[in-house]
Amino acid sequence: QKEVEQNSGPLSVPEGAIASLNCTYSDRVSQSFFWYRQYSGKSPELIMSIYSNGDKEDGRFTAQLNKASQYVSLLIRDSQPSDSATYLCAVTASGGSYIPTFGRGTSLIVHP
Amino acid sequence: KAGVTQTPRYLIKTRGQQVTLSCSPISGHRSVSWYQQTPGQGLQFLFEYFSETQRNKGNFPGRFSGRQFSNSRSEMNVSTLELGDSALYLCASSGGPPAGEKLFFGSGTQLSVL
């Protein structure tokens, strides 16, 4: 059973701070990793993907992957109230099915 | 490019009824996946269709079924509705590997079973 674990939160950070969201996964052969953002009442939206160990930066977002520790994280720098949402971690294993397993998400609240 | 379109946006049904949800993927995308989202269980995979064939299936009872048409549009059907089927049903399209792992979600259909 492939599992993706996230702290449900809420994670509360002040505006301008760095928000750190974490995700662990159980399947060692996992190959692709994604972060989706879901605003309340809306559908998930892909914001980051990462495939190899290390950091990947895109604007204020940085995804970090450590396959040895089976750990992926998302850092949001200069957090804004508009970043308040649920962040879903998704993991896809190798072997061809390409169906991601989602974590239950971490609720982030950025307060002014 | 138009996004993923799901209809209807909201549905209210009673137990025992049947429901059909529709999804039109992004133009050119051939893979359509369906997910059920509830506060307690999060996003649960139902099934995936590619070129009119069910390619992957999640762990849901046979009351949940789907199909895909030649234009990649997909429908999902739930028969004999139960109270526990109340959820947000999300459709997602993808362009195929390697991009196939990146999902583009529709706005969802909020189903309430009374």
mmCIF file of C-alpha atoms in Angstrom:
data_model
loop_
_atom_site.group_PDB
_atom_site.id
_atom_site.type_symbol
_atom_site.label_atom_id
_atom_site.label_comp_id
_atom_site.label_asym_id
_atom_site.label_seq_id
_atom_site.Cartn_x
_atom_site.Cartn_y
_atom_site.Cartn_z
ATOM 1 C CA GLN A 1 0.000 0.000 0.000
ATOM 2 C CA LYS A 2 1.595 3.227 -1.154
ATOM 3 C CA GLU A 3 1.214 5.981 1.408
ATOM 4 C CA VAL A 4 1.873 9.678 1.309
ATOM 5 C CA GLU A 5 1.827 11.416 4.652
ATOM 6 C CA GLN A 6 1.378 15.082 5.385
ATOM 7 C CA ASN A 7 0.719 16.992 8.576
ATOM 8 C CA SER A 8 -2.849 18.246 8.245
ATOM 9 C CA GLY A 9 -2.060 21.495 10.053
ATOM 10 C CA PRO A 10 -3.127 24.154 10.039
ATOM 11 C CA LEU A 11 0.293 25.680 9.627
ATOM 12 C CA SER A 12 0.040 29.336 10.550
ATOM 13 C CA VAL A 13 2.767 31.766 9.496
ATOM 14 C CA PRO A 14 2.953 35.562 9.449
ATOM 15 C CA GLU A 15 3.014 37.440 6.196
ATOM 16 C CA GLY A 16 6.525 37.648 4.794
ATOM 17 C CA ALA A 17 7.778 34.526 6.574
ATOM 18 C CA ILE A 18 8.911 31.247 5.043
ATOM 19 C CA ALA A 19 6.312 28.502 5.097
ATOM 20 C CA SER A 20 7.702 24.959 5.137
ATOM 21 C CA LEU A 21 5.434 22.108 4.115
ATOM 22 C CA ASN A 22 6.563 18.523 4.452
ATOM 23 C CA CYS A 23 5.626 15.205 2.932
ATOM 24 C CA THR A 24 6.901 11.654 3.408
ATOM 25 C CA TYR A 25 6.182 8.664 1.212
ATOM 26 C CA SER A 26 6.431 4.944 1.722
ATOM 27 C CA ASP A 27 7.185 3.568 -1.754
ATOM 28 C CA ARG A 28 10.942 3.523 -2.299
ATOM 29 C CA VAL A 29 10.605 3.317 -6.073
ATOM 30 C CA SER A 30 8.670 6.561 -6.242
ATOM 31 C CA GLN A 31 9.896 8.589 -9.136
ATOM 32 C CA SER A 32 7.944 11.809 -9.565
ATOM 33 C CA PHE A 33 6.784 14.274 -6.976
ATOM 34 C CA PHE A 34 4.257 17.059 -7.213
ATOM 35 C CA TRP A 35 2.795 19.827 -5.128
ATOM 36 C CA TYR A 36 -0.750 20.973 -5.771
ATOM 37 C CA ARG A 37 -2.426 23.974 -4.216
ATOM 38 C CA GLN A 38 -6.135 23.881 -3.473
ATOM 39 C CA TYR A 39 -8.009 26.965 -2.385
ATOM 40 C CA SER A 40 -11.153 26.442 -0.359
ATOM 41 C CA GLY A 41 -14.007 25.469 -2.635
ATOM 42 C CA LYS A 42 -11.729 25.134 -5.653
ATOM 43 C CA SER A 43 -9.970 22.302 -7.419
ATOM 44 C CA PRO A 44 -6.276 21.415 -7.040
ATOM 45 C CA GLU A 45 -3.775 23.276 -9.188
ATOM 46 C CA LEU A 46 -0.280 22.015 -9.948
ATOM 47 C CA ILE A 47 2.390 24.407 -8.689
ATOM 48 C CA MET A 48 5.612 22.379 -8.583
ATOM 49 C CA SER A 49 7.060 19.123 -9.844
ATOM 50 C CA ILE A 50 10.410 17.580 -8.942
ATOM 51 C CA TYR A 51 12.048 14.402 -10.179
ATOM 52 C CA SER A 52 15.612 14.307 -8.850
ATOM 53 C CA ASN A 53 17.272 14.849 -5.508
ATOM 54 C CA GLY A 54 17.958 18.420 -4.507
ATOM 55 C CA ASP A 55 16.177 21.711 -4.801
ATOM 56 C CA LYS A 56 14.056 23.144 -7.561
ATOM 57 C CA GLU A 57 13.093 26.787 -7.437
ATOM 58 C CA ASP A 58 10.248 28.563 -9.190
ATOM 59 C CA GLY A 59 9.668 32.120 -8.069
ATOM 60 C CA ARG A 60 8.819 32.129 -4.371
ATOM 61 C CA PHE A 61 8.437 28.337 -4.333
ATOM 62 C CA THR A 62 11.199 25.801 -3.741
ATOM 63 C CA ALA A 63 10.640 22.073 -3.827
ATOM 64 C CA GLN A 64 13.186 19.884 -2.069
ATOM 65 C CA LEU A 65 13.556 16.153 -2.606
ATOM 66 C CA ASN A 66 15.537 13.608 -0.610
ATOM 67 C CA LYS A 67 14.893 10.133 -1.972
ATOM 68 C CA ALA A 68 17.137 8.437 0.578
ATOM 69 C CA SER A 69 14.960 9.814 3.379
ATOM 70 C CA GLN A 70 11.756 9.483 1.293
ATOM 71 C CA TYR A 71 10.984 13.069 1.978
ATOM 72 C CA VAL A 72 9.802 15.971 -0.149
ATOM 73 C CA SER A 73 9.118 19.493 1.001
ATOM 74 C CA LEU A 74 7.794 22.776 -0.319
ATOM 75 C CA LEU A 75 9.135 26.090 0.856
ATOM 76 C CA ILE A 76 7.195 29.282 0.220
ATOM 77 C CA ARG A 77 9.278 32.400 0.692
ATOM 78 C CA ASP A 78 7.779 35.810 1.490
ATOM 79 C CA SER A 79 4.428 34.164 2.264
ATOM 80 C CA GLN A 80 1.367 36.181 1.332
ATOM 81 C CA PRO A 81 -2.227 35.907 2.594
ATOM 82 C CA SER A 82 -3.095 34.762 -0.936
ATOM 83 C CA ASP A 83 -0.952 31.671 -0.299
ATOM 84 C CA SER A 84 -3.481 30.512 2.298
ATOM 85 C CA ALA A 85 -4.717 27.203 0.930
ATOM 86 C CA THR A 86 -4.353 23.459 1.315
ATOM 87 C CA TYR A 87 -1.205 22.041 -0.229
ATOM 88 C CA LEU A 88 -1.366 18.501 -1.531
ATOM 89 C CA CYS A 89 1.683 16.339 -2.027
ATOM 90 C CA ALA A 90 1.436 13.734 -4.794
ATOM 91 C CA VAL A 91 3.832 10.908 -5.589
ATOM 92 C CA THR A 92 4.047 8.684 -8.644
ATOM 93 C CA ALA A 93 5.901 5.384 -8.671
ATOM 94 C CA SER A 94 7.939 4.056 -11.538
ATOM 95 C CA GLY A 95 6.559 1.185 -13.563
ATOM 96 C CA GLY A 96 4.203 2.929 -15.874
ATOM 97 C CA SER A 97 0.827 3.501 -14.244
ATOM 98 C CA TYR A 98 1.484 7.247 -13.801
ATOM 99 C CA ILE A 99 -1.320 7.444 -11.260
ATOM 100 C CA PRO A 100 -0.245 9.699 -8.410
ATOM 101 C CA THR A 101 -1.019 8.932 -4.806
ATOM 102 C CA PHE A 102 -2.067 12.049 -2.926
ATOM 103 C CA GLY A 103 -1.486 13.013 0.656
ATOM 104 C CA ARG A 104 -4.401 14.476 2.551
ATOM 105 C CA GLY A 105 -2.899 17.924 2.411
ATOM 106 C CA THR A 106 -1.596 20.560 4.780
ATOM 107 C CA SER A 107 -3.685 23.638 5.452
ATOM 108 C CA LEU A 108 -1.586 26.804 5.359
ATOM 109 C CA ILE A 109 -2.785 30.069 6.862
ATOM 110 C CA VAL A 110 -0.780 33.213 6.228
ATOM 111 C CA HIS A 111 -1.912 35.975 8.543
ATOM 112 C CA PRO A 112 -1.216 39.682 7.938
ATOM 113 C CA LYS B 1 -6.484 26.811 -24.389
ATOM 114 C CA ALA B 2 -9.689 25.904 -22.590
ATOM 115 C CA GLY B 3 -9.310 24.027 -19.329
ATOM 116 C CA VAL B 4 -11.006 20.898 -18.092
ATOM 117 C CA THR B 5 -14.774 21.294 -18.053
ATOM 118 C CA GLN B 6 -16.966 19.369 -15.659
ATOM 119 C CA THR B 7 -20.736 19.357 -15.551
ATOM 120 C CA PRO B 8 -22.854 19.744 -13.602
ATOM 121 C CA ARG B 9 -21.263 21.830 -10.880
ATOM 122 C CA TYR B 10 -23.699 20.730 -8.198
ATOM 123 C CA LEU B 11 -25.992 17.756 -7.825
ATOM 124 C CA ILE B 12 -28.463 16.728 -5.162
ATOM 125 C CA LYS B 13 -29.739 13.175 -5.267
ATOM 126 C CA THR B 14 -31.451 10.766 -2.926
ATOM 127 C CA ARG B 15 -30.286 7.353 -1.849
ATOM 128 C CA GLY B 16 -30.802 4.649 -4.433
ATOM 129 C CA GLN B 17 -30.741 6.998 -7.397
ATOM 130 C CA GLN B 18 -28.156 7.022 -10.149
ATOM 131 C CA VAL B 19 -26.011 9.900 -11.332
ATOM 132 C CA THR B 20 -23.877 10.653 -14.379
ATOM 133 C CA LEU B 21 -21.101 13.216 -14.351
ATOM 134 C CA SER B 22 -19.406 14.592 -17.435
ATOM 135 C CA CYS B 23 -15.862 15.758 -18.117
ATOM 136 C CA SER B 24 -14.298 17.361 -21.180
ATOM 137 C CA PRO B 25 -10.494 17.328 -21.036
ATOM 138 C CA ILE B 26 -8.074 19.902 -22.310
ATOM 139 C CA SER B 27 -7.900 19.759 -26.092
ATOM 140 C CA GLY B 28 -5.296 17.203 -27.136
ATOM 141 C CA HIS B 29 -5.235 15.405 -23.787
ATOM 142 C CA ARG B 30 -6.136 11.757 -24.111
ATOM 143 C CA SER B 31 -5.965 10.668 -20.491
ATOM 144 C CA VAL B 32 -8.840 11.406 -18.145
ATOM 145 C CA SER B 33 -8.798 10.455 -14.473
ATOM 146 C CA TRP B 34 -11.541 10.671 -11.900
ATOM 147 C CA TYR B 35 -11.076 11.331 -8.195
ATOM 148 C CA GLN B 36 -13.346 11.459 -5.202
ATOM 149 C CA GLN B 37 -12.502 14.036 -2.557
ATOM 150 C CA THR B 38 -13.929 14.014 0.952
ATOM 151 C CA PRO B 39 -12.717 15.808 4.083
ATOM 152 C CA GLY B 40 -12.020 12.504 5.792
ATOM 153 C CA GLN B 41 -10.296 10.564 3.023
ATOM 154 C CA GLY B 42 -8.743 13.250 0.864
ATOM 155 C CA LEU B 43 -8.296 12.614 -2.846
ATOM 156 C CA GLN B 44 -9.065 9.023 -3.764
ATOM 157 C CA PHE B 45 -8.408 7.698 -7.264
ATOM 158 C CA LEU B 46 -11.409 6.153 -9.015
ATOM 159 C CA PHE B 47 -10.225 5.281 -12.522
ATOM 160 C CA GLU B 48 -8.320 6.494 -15.524
ATOM 161 C CA TYR B 49 -9.247 6.285 -19.175
ATOM 162 C CA PHE B 50 -6.915 6.585 -22.123
ATOM 163 C CA SER B 51 -8.034 6.297 -25.738
ATOM 164 C CA GLU B 52 -11.461 4.987 -24.701
ATOM 165 C CA THR B 53 -9.964 2.209 -22.548
ATOM 166 C CA GLN B 54 -9.914 1.988 -18.794
ATOM 167 C CA ARG B 55 -6.208 1.844 -18.082
ATOM 168 C CA ASN B 56 -6.184 2.020 -14.298
ATOM 169 C CA LYS B 57 -8.760 1.467 -11.595
ATOM 170 C CA GLY B 58 -8.864 2.415 -7.936
ATOM 171 C CA ASN B 59 -10.379 0.557 -5.039
ATOM 172 C CA PHE B 60 -14.030 1.500 -5.393
ATOM 173 C CA PRO B 61 -17.095 -0.760 -5.682
ATOM 174 C CA GLY B 62 -18.599 -1.669 -9.015
ATOM 175 C CA ARG B 63 -21.334 0.932 -8.511
ATOM 176 C CA PHE B 64 -18.765 3.400 -9.777
ATOM 177 C CA SER B 65 -18.162 3.129 -13.484
ATOM 178 C CA GLY B 66 -16.994 5.276 -16.311
ATOM 179 C CA ARG B 67 -16.342 5.499 -19.975
ATOM 180 C CA GLN B 68 -14.494 7.612 -22.476
ATOM 181 C CA PHE B 69 -15.621 8.618 -25.913
ATOM 182 C CA SER B 70 -13.621 8.962 -29.094
ATOM 183 C CA ASN B 71 -13.299 12.728 -28.557
ATOM 184 C CA SER B 72 -11.718 12.010 -25.117
ATOM 185 C CA ARG B 73 -14.734 13.283 -23.237
ATOM 186 C CA SER B 74 -15.498 11.079 -20.263
ATOM 187 C CA GLU B 75 -18.471 10.251 -18.130
ATOM 188 C CA MET B 76 -18.636 8.768 -14.679
ATOM 189 C CA ASN B 77 -21.681 6.947 -13.384
ATOM 190 C CA VAL B 78 -22.610 6.050 -9.849
ATOM 191 C CA SER B 79 -25.537 3.715 -9.401
ATOM 192 C CA THR B 80 -27.571 2.995 -6.284
ATOM 193 C CA LEU B 81 -26.302 6.068 -4.486
ATOM 194 C CA GLU B 82 -25.415 5.842 -0.812
ATOM 195 C CA LEU B 83 -25.093 8.638 1.731
ATOM 196 C CA GLY B 84 -21.338 8.033 1.798
ATOM 197 C CA ASP B 85 -21.078 8.905 -1.870
ATOM 198 C CA SER B 86 -21.529 12.569 -0.992
ATOM 199 C CA ALA B 87 -18.279 14.135 -2.111
ATOM 200 C CA LEU B 88 -16.553 16.384 -4.577
ATOM 201 C CA TYR B 89 -15.861 14.457 -7.756
ATOM 202 C CA LEU B 90 -12.919 15.760 -9.689
ATOM 203 C CA CYS B 91 -11.911 14.998 -13.211
ATOM 204 C CA ALA B 92 -8.343 15.554 -14.343
ATOM 205 C CA SER B 93 -6.781 15.386 -17.765
ATOM 206 C CA SER B 94 -3.171 14.872 -18.734
ATOM 207 C CA GLY B 95 -1.235 14.870 -21.947
ATOM 208 C CA GLY B 96 0.475 11.514 -21.595
ATOM 209 C CA PRO B 97 3.909 10.538 -20.239
ATOM 210 C CA PRO B 98 6.111 12.138 -19.239
ATOM 211 C CA ALA B 99 3.602 14.984 -18.931
ATOM 212 C CA GLY B 100 0.956 12.394 -18.081
ATOM 213 C CA GLU B 101 1.868 12.593 -14.456
ATOM 214 C CA LYS B 102 0.894 16.250 -14.338
ATOM 215 C CA LEU B 103 -2.807 16.507 -13.768
ATOM 216 C CA PHE B 104 -5.033 19.401 -14.736
ATOM 217 C CA PHE B 105 -8.220 19.369 -12.711
ATOM 218 C CA GLY B 106 -11.689 20.541 -13.571
ATOM 219 C CA SER B 107 -13.800 22.543 -11.143
ATOM 220 C CA GLY B 108 -15.469 19.391 -9.881
ATOM 221 C CA THR B 109 -18.998 18.236 -9.290
ATOM 222 C CA GLN B 110 -20.240 18.545 -5.717
ATOM 223 C CA LEU B 111 -22.592 15.623 -5.148
ATOM 224 C CA SER B 112 -24.895 15.558 -2.162
ATOM 225 C CA VAL B 113 -26.835 12.384 -1.437
ATOM 226 C CA LEU B 114 -29.815 12.816 0.877
#
